[in-house]
PDB file of C-alpha atoms in Angstrom:
ATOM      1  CA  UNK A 788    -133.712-202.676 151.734  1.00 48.00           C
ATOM      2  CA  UNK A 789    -129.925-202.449 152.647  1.00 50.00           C
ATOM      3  CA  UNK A 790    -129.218-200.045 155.616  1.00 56.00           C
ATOM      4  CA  UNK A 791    -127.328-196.978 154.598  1.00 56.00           C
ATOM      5  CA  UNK A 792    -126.682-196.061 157.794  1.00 56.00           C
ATOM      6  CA  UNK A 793    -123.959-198.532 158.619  1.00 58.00           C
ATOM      7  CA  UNK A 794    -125.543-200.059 161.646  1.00 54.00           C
ATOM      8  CA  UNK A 795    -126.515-203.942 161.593  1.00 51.00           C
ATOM      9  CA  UNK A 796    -129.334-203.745 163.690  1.00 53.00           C
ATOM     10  CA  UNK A 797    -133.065-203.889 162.511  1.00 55.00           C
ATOM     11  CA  UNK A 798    -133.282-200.323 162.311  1.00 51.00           C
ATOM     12  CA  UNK A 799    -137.027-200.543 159.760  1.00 56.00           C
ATOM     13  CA  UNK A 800    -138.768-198.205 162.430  1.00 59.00           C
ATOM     14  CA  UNK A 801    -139.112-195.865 159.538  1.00 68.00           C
ATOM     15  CA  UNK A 802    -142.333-194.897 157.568  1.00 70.00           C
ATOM     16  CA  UNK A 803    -142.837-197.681 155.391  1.00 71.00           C
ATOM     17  CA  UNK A 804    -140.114-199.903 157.091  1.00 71.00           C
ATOM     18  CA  UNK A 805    -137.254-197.254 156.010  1.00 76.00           C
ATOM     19  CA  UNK A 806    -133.781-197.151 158.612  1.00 80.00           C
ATOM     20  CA  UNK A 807    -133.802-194.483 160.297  1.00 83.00           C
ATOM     21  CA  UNK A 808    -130.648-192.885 161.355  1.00 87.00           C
ATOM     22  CA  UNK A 809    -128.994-193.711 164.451  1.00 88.00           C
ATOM     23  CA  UNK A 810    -130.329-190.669 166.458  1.00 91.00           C
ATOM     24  CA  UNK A 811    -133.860-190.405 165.014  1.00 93.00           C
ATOM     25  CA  UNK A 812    -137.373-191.460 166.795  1.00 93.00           C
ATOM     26  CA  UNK A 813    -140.704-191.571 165.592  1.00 93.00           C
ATOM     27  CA  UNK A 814    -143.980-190.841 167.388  1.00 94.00           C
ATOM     28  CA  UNK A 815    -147.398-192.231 166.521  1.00 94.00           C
ATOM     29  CA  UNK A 816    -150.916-190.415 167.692  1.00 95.00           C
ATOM     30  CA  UNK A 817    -152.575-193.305 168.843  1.00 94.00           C
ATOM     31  CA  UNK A 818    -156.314-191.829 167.810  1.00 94.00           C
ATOM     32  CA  UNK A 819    -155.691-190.520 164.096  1.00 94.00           C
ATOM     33  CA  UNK A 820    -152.591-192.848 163.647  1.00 91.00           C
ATOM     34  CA  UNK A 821    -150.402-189.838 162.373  1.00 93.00           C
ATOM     35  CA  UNK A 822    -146.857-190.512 162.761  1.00 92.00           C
ATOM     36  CA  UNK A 823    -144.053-188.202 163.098  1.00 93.00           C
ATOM     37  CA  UNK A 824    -140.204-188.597 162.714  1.00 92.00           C
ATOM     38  CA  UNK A 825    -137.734-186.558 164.593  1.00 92.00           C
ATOM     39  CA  UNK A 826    -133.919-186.261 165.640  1.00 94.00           C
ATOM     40  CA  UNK A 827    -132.737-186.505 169.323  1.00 96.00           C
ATOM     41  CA  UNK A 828    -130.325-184.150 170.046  1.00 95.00           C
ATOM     42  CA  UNK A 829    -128.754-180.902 168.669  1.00 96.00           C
ATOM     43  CA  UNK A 830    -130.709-179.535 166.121  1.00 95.00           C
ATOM     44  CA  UNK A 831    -128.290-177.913 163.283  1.00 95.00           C
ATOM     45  CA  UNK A 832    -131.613-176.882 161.395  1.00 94.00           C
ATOM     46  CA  UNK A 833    -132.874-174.997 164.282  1.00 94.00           C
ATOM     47  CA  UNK A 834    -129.351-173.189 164.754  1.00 95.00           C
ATOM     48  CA  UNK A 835    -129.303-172.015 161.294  1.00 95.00           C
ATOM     49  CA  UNK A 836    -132.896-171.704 160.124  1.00 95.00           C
ATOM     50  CA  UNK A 837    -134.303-170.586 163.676  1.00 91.00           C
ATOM     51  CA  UNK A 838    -138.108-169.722 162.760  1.00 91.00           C
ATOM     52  CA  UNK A 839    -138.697-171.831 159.971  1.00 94.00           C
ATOM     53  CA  UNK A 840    -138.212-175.154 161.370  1.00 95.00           C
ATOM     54  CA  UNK A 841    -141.159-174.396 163.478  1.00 95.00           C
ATOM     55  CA  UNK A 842    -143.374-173.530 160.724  1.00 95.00           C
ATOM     56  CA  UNK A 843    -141.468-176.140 158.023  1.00 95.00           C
ATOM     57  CA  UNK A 844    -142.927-178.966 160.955  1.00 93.00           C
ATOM     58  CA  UNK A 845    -146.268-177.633 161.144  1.00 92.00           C
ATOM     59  CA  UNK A 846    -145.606-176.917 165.007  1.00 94.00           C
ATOM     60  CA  UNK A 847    -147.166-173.944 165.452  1.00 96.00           C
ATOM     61  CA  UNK A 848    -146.976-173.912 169.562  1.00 96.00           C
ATOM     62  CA  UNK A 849    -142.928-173.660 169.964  1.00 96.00           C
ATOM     63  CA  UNK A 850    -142.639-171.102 166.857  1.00 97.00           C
ATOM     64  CA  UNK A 851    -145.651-168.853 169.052  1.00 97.00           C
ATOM     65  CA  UNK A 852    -143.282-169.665 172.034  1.00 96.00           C
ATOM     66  CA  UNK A 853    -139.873-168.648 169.929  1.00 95.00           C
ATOM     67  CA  UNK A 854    -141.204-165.869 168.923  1.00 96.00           C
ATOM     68  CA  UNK A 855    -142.510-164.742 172.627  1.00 96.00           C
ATOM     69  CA  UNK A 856    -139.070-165.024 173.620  1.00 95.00           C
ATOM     70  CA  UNK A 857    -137.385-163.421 171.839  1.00 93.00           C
ATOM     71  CA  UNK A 858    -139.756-160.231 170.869  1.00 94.00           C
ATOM     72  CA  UNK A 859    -139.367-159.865 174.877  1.00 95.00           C
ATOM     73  CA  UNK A 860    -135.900-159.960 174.539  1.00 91.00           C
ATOM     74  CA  UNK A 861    -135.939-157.445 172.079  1.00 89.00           C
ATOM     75  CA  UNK A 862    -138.354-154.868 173.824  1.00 91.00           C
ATOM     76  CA  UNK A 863    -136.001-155.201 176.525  1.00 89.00           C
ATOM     77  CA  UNK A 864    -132.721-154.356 175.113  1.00 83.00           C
ATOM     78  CA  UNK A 865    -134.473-151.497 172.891  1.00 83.00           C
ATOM     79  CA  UNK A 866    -135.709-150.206 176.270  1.00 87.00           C
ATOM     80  CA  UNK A 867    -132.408-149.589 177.841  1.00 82.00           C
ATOM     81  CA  UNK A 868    -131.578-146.329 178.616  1.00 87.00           C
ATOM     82  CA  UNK A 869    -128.746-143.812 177.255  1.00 84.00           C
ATOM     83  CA  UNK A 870    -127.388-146.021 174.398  1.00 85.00           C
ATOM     84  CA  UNK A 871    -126.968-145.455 171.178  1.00 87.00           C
ATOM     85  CA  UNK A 872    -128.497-147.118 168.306  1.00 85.00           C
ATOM     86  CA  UNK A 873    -125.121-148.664 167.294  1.00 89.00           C
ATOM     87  CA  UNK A 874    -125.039-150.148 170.960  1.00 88.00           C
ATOM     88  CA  UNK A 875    -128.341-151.074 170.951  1.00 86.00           C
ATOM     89  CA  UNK A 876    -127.620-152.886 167.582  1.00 86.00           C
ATOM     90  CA  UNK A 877    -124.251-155.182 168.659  1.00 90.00           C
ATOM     91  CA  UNK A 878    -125.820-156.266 171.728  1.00 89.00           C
ATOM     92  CA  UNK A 879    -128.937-157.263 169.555  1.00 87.00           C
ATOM     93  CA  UNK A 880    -126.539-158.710 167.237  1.00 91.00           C
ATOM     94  CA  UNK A 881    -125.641-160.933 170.059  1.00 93.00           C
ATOM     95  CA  UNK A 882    -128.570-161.745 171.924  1.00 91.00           C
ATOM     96  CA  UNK A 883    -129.680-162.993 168.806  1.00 92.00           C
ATOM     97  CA  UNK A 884    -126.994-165.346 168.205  1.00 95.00           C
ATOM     98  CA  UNK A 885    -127.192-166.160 171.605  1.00 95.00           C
ATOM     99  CA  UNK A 886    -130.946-167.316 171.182  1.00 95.00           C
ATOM    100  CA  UNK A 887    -129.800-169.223 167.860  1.00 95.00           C
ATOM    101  CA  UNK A 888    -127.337-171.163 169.986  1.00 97.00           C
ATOM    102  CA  UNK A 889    -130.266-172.126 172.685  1.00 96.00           C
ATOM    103  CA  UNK A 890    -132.733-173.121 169.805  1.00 96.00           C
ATOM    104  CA  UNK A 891    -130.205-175.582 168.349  1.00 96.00           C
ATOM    105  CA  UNK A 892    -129.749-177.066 171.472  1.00 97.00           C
ATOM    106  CA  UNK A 893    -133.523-177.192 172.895  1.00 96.00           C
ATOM    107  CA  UNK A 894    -135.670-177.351 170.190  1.00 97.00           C
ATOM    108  CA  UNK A 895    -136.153-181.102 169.166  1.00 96.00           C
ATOM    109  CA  UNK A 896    -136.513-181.029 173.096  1.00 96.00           C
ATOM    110  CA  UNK A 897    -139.302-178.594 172.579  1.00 96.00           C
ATOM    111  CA  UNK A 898    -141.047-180.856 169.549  1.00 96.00           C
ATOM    112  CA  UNK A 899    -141.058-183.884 170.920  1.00 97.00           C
ATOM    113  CA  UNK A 900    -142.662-183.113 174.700  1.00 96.00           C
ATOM    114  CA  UNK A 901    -145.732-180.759 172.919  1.00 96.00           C
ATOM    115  CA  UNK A 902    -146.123-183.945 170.388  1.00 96.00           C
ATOM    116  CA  UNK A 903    -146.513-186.096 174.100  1.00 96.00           C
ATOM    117  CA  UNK A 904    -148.408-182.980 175.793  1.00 95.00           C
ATOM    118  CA  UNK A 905    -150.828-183.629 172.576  1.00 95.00           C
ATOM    119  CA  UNK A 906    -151.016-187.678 172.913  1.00 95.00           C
ATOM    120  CA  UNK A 907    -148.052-189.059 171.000  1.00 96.00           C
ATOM    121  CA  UNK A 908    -146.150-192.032 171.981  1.00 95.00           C
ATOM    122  CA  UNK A 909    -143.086-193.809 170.765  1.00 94.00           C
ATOM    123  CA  UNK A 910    -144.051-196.435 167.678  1.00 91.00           C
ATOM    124  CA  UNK A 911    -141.431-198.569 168.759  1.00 89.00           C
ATOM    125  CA  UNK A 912    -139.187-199.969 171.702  1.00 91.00           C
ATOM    126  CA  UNK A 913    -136.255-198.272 169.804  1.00 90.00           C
ATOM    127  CA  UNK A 914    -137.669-194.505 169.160  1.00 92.00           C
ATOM    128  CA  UNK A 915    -138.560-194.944 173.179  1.00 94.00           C
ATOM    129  CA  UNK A 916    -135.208-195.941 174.318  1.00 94.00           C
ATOM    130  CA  UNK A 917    -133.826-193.488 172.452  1.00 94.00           C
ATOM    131  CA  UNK A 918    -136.204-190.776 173.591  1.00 95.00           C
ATOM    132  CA  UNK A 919    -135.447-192.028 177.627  1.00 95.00           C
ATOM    133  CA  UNK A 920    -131.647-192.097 176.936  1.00 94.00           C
ATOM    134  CA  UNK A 921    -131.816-188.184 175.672  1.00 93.00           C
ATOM    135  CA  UNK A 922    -133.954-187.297 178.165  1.00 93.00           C
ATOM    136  CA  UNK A 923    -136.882-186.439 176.342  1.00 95.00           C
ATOM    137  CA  UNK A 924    -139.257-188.810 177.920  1.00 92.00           C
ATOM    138  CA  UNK A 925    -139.377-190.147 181.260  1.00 88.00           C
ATOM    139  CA  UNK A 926    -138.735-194.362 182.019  1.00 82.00           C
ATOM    140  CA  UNK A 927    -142.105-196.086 182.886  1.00 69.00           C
TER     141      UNK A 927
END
């Protein structure tokens, strides 16, 4: 299959010997053999979609832990004192796009280290390069 992805390199790592872009890993459970495919790196998905990329993944651990977060976040700025509902709504407002921001930038962090927390390893010399070089997994 031609590469669409411009590179030359034997980039088949896919599922079912598909490239894979540049940026993406994938991650095998060694005792049930089921393989998932991620990006390393800013998530744009997680920016805009937030919650459901969590449940869209089937990763039901981060979208518990998003959802901690930020209902704490909320109790807390709904529990200041002597402001008014219009104040309590901007600084929502922003604390929300605040926490949209962070998600974008940590969550494929988050994905990948509960799939190793829960067994997974890198299929390939390629995916685990690329998982050392962004810092998601540590250099044996």
């Amino acid at each position: 299959m031609q590469n669409p992805f411009g590179n030359n390199d034997d980039n088949q790592g896919g599922p079912g010997g598909l490239p894979l872009p540049p940026n993406y890993a994938t991650v095998v459970d060694p005792t049930t053999g089921e393989m998932r495919l991620g990006k390393v790196g800013f998530s744009f998905t997680a920016l805009i979609f937030t919650f459901l990329v969590p449940v869209f993944r089937n990763d039901w651990y981060n979208f518990l832990c998003m959802i901690g977060l930020q209902a704490g976040v909320f109790m807390g700025v709904y529990s200041l004192p002597n402001l008014t509902p219009d104040n309590l709504a901007r600084i929502w407002a922003i604390a929300d796009t605040l926490f949209q921001i962070l998600w974008g930038f940590i969550y494929n962090m988050m994905y990948f280290k509960h799939l190793f927390n829960r067994g997974f390893q890198p299929t390939d010399q390629r995916s685990r390069e690329i998982l050392v070089n962004g810092h998601y997994l540590k250099e044996n």
